[in-house]
Tab-separated table of C-alpha atoms in Angstrom:
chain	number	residue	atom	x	y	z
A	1	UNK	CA	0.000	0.000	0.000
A	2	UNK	CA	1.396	3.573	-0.959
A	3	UNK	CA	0.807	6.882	0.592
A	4	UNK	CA	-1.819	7.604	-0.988
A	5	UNK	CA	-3.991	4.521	-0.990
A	6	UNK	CA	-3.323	5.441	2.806
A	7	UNK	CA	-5.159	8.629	2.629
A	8	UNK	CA	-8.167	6.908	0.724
A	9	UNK	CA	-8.851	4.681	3.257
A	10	UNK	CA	-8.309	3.586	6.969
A	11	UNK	CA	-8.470	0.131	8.402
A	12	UNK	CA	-11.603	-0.786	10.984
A	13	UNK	CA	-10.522	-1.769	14.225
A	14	UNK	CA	-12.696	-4.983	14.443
A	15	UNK	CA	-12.195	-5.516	18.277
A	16	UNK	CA	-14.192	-2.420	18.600
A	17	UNK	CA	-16.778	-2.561	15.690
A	18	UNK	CA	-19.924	-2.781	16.738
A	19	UNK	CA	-20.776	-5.010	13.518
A	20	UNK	CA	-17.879	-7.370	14.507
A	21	UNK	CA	-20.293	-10.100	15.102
A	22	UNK	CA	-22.427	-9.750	12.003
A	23	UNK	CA	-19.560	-9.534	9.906
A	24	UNK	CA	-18.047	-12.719	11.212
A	25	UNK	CA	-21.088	-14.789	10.545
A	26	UNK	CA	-22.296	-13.449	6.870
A	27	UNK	CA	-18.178	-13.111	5.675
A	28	UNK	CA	-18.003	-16.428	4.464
A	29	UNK	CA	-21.753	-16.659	2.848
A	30	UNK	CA	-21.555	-18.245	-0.685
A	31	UNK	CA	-23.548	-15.914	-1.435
A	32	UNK	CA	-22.960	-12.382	1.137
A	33	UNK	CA	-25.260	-10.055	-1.062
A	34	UNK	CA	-29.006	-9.240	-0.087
A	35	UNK	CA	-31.268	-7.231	-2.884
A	36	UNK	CA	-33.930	-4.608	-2.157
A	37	UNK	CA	-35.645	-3.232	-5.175
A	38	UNK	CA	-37.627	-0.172	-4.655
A	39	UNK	CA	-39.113	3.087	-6.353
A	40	UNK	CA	-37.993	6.694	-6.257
A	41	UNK	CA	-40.481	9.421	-7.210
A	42	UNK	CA	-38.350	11.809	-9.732
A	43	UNK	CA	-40.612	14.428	-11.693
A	44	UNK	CA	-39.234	17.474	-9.835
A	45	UNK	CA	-35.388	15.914	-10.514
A	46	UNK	CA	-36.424	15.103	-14.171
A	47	UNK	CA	-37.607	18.842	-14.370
A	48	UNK	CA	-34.470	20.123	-12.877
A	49	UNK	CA	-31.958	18.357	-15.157
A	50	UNK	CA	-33.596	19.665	-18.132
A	51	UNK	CA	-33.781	23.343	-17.021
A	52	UNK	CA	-30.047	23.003	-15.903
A	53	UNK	CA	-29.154	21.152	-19.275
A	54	UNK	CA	-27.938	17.716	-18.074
A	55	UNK	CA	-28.799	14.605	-19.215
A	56	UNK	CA	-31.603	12.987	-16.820
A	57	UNK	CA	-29.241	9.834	-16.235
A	58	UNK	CA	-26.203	11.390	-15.449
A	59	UNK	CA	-27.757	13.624	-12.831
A	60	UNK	CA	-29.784	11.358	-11.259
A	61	UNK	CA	-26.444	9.417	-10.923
A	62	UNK	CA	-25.048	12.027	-9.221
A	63	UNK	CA	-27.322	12.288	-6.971
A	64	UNK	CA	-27.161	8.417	-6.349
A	65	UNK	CA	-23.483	8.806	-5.999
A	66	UNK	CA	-23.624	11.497	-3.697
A	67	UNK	CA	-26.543	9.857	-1.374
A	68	UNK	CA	-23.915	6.421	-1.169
A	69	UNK	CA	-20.773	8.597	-0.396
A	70	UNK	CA	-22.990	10.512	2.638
A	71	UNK	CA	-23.422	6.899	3.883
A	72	UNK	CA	-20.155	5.134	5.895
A	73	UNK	CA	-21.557	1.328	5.656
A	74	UNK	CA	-21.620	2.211	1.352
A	75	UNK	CA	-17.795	2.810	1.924
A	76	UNK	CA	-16.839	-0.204	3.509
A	77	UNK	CA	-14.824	-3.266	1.954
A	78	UNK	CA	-13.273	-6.200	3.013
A	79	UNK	CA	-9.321	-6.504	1.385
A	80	UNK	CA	-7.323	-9.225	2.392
A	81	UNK	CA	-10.091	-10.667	5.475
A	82	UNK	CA	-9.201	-7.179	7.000
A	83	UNK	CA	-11.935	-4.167	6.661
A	84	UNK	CA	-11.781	-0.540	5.529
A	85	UNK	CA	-13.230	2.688	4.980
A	86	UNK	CA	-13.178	4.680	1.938
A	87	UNK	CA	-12.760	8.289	1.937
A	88	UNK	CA	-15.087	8.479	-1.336
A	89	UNK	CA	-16.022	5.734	-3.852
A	90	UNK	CA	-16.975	6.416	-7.390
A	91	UNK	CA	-19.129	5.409	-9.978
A	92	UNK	CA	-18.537	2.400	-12.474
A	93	UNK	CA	-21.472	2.558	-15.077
A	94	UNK	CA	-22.296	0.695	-17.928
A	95	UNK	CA	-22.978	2.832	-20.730
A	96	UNK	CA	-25.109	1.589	-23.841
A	97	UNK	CA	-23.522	1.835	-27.609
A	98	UNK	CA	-25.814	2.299	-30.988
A	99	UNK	CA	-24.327	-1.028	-31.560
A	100	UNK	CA	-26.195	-2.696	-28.716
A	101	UNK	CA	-23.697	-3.475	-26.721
A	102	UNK	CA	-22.321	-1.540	-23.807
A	103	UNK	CA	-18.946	-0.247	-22.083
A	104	UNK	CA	-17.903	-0.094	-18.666
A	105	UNK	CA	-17.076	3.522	-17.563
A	106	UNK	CA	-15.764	5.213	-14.372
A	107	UNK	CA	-16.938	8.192	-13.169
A	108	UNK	CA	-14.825	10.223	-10.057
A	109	UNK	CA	-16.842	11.611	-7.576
A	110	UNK	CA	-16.745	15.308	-7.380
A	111	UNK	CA	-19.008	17.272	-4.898
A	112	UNK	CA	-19.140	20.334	-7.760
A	113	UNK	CA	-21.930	19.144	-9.928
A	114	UNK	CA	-20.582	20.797	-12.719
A	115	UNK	CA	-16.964	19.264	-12.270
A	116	UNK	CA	-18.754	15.799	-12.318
A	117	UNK	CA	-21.101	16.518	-15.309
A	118	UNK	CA	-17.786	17.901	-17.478
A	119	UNK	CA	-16.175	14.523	-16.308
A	120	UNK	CA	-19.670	11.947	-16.818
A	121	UNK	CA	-19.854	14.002	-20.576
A	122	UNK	CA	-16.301	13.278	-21.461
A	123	UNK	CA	-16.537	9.689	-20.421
A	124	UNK	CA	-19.639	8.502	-21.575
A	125	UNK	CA	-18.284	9.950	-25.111
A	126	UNK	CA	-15.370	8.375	-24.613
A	127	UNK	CA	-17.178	4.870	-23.640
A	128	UNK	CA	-19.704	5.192	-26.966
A	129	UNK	CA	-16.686	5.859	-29.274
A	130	UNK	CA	-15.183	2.243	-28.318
A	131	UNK	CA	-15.981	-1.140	-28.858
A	132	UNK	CA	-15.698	-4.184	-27.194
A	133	UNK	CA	-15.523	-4.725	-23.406
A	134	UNK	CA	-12.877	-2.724	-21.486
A	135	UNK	CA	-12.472	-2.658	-17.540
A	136	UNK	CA	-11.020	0.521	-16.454
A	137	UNK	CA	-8.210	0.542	-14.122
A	138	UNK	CA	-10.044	1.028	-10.411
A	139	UNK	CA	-9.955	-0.491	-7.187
A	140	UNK	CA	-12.425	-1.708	-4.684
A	141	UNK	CA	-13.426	2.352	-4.046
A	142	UNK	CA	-16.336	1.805	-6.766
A	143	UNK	CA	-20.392	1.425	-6.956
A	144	UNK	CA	-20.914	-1.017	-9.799
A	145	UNK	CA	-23.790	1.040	-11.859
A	146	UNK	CA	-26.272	-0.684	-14.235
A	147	UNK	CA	-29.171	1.154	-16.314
A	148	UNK	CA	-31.894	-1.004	-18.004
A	149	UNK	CA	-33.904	1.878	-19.189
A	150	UNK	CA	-35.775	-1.066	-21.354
A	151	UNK	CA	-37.412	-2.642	-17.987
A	152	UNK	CA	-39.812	-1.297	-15.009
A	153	UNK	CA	-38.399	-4.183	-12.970
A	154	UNK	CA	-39.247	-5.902	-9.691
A	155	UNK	CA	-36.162	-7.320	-8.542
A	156	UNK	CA	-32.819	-7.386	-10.048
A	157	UNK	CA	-30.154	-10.628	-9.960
A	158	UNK	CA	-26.403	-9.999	-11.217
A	159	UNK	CA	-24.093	-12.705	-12.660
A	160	UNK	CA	-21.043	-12.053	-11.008
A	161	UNK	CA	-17.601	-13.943	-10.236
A	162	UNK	CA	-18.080	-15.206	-6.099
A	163	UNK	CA	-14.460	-14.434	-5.622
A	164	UNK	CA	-13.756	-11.026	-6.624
A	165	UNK	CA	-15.615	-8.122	-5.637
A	166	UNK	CA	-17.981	-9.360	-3.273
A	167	UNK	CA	-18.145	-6.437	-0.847
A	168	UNK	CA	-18.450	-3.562	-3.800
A	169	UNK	CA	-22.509	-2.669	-4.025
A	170	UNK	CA	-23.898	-3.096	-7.142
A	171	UNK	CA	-27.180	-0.409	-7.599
A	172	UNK	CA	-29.364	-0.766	-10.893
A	173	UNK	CA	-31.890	1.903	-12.710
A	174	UNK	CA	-34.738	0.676	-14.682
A	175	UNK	CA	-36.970	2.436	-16.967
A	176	UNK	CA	-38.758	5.636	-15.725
A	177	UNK	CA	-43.163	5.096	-15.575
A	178	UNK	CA	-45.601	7.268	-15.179
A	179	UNK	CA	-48.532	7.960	-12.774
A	180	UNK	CA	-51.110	10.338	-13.150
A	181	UNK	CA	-48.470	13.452	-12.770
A	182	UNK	CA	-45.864	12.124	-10.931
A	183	UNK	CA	-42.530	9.664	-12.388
A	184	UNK	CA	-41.371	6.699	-11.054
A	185	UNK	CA	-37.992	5.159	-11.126
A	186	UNK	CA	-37.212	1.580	-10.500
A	187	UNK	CA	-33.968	1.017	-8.187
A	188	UNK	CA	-32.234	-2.282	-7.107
A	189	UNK	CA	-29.876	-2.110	-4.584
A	190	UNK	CA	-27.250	-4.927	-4.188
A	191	UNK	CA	-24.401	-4.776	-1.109
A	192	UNK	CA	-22.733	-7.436	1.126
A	193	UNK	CA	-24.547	-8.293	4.717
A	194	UNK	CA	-21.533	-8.479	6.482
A	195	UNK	CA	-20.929	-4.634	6.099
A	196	UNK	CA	-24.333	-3.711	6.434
A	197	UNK	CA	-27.941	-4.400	6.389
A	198	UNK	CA	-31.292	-3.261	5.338
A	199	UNK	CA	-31.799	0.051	7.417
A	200	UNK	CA	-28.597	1.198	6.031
A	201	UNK	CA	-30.352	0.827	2.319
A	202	UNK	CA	-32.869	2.533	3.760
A	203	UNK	CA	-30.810	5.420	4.901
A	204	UNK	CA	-29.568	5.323	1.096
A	205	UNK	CA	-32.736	5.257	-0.475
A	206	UNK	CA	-34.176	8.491	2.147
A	207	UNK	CA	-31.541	9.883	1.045
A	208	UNK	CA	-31.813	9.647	-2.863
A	209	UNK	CA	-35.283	10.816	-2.643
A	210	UNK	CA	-34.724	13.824	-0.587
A	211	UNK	CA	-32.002	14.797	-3.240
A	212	UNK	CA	-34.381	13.349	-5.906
A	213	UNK	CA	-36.872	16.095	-4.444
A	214	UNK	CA	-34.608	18.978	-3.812
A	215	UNK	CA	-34.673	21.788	-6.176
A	216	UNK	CA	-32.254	24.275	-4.506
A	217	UNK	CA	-29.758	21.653	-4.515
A	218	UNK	CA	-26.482	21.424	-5.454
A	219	UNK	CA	-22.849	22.423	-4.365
A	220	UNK	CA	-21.518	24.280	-7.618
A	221	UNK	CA	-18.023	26.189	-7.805
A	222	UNK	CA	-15.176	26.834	-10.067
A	223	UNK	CA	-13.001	23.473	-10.678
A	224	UNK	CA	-10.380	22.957	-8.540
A	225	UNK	CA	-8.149	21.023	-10.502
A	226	UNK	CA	-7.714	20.297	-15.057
A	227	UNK	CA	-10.336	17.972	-16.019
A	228	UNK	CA	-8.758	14.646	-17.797
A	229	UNK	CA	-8.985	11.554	-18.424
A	230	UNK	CA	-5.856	9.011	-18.642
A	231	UNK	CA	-5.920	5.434	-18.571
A	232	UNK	CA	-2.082	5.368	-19.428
């Protein structure tokens, strides 16, 4: 580990953790992840990304990614049987292709709005231009993003590998309905139950709404830093 992996995250101290327990008995699960599938009301946010310019599924990801990196038990992740804390985790999307395929993106989390939609544009370009399936360099400091805007689902189930990345939550959009005058927005919500449990997808999903809702939002200021991308 380097100096700054260091900075990104800190080790729990599980002699003190109050989830010690519950960790010890769901770690070794063949199967750790639970599933909750829900649905977010988002007409005001649908109204607000159009009179601010952005693409409905990029802010709506935002505001997914920011409602995950208020929440500690989102940042959690078990490396090497030992547990740690993130600092912030980003976004790893798939992104759909006219070809009908998709790529895999990854999308930094910025607390500027604006610094995160110049990034989200430049990558999702980026992603559509390519073809095949490439895995961008990132570590376990990542949501694993799906959008089936084709589906107003029930319940989500992922084929995965059972031996890599079982403690990264995996969250899922579906395909936006409508109801009288309100819009609904299917969400599937997949993490490990040895670093958290159900009230703690409740938190996130209380959370997405309110920001869902909000229409004074959103932290905007000058970037702080050149806006790239390098996968060299």
């Amino acid at each position: 580990m380097d100096s700054t992996e260091e900075e990104m995250k800190h080790e729990i101290d599980l002699s003190t953790w109050k989830r010690r327990e519950h960790y010890e008995v769901f770690k070794n699960f063949d199967e750790p992840l639970f599933g909750i599938t829900v649905k977010v009301e988002c007409s005001a946010a649908y109204k607000k990304a159009k009179e601010l310019g952005y693409s409905f599924s990029n802010y709506y990801l935002y505001l997914s990614l920011k409602a995950v990196n208020e929440i500690e038990e989102f940042r959690y992740r078990i490396e090497d049987d030992k547990v740690y804390c993130y600092d912030s985790v980003a976004a790893g999307p798939t992104i759909f292709r006219e070809d009908e395929t998709y790529g895999c993106g990854y999308m930094e989390y910025y607390e500027d709005i604006e610094q995160y939609m110049r990034f989200a544009e430049l990558e999702v370009a980026r992603v559509k231009a390519e073809r095949g399936l490439k895995f961008q360099p990132s570590g376990e400091n990542i949501i694993h993003y799906s959008t089936l805007p084709w589906a107003d689902f029930t319940a989500v189930n992922h084929a995965r590998r059972l031996d890599i990345g079982r403690s990264i939550p995996k969250i899922t959009f579906g395909k936006l309905s409508r109801d009288s005058e309100k819009m609904w927005l299917p969400v599937d919500i997949h993490a490990n139950h040895a670093l958290m449990d159900g009230f703690h997808v409740g938190k996130y999903v209380e959370r997405f709404q309110e920001l869902l809702n909000s229409l004074s939002l959103i932290h905007i200021s000058e970037p702080t830093r050149p806006l790239y991308i390098s996968y060299a």
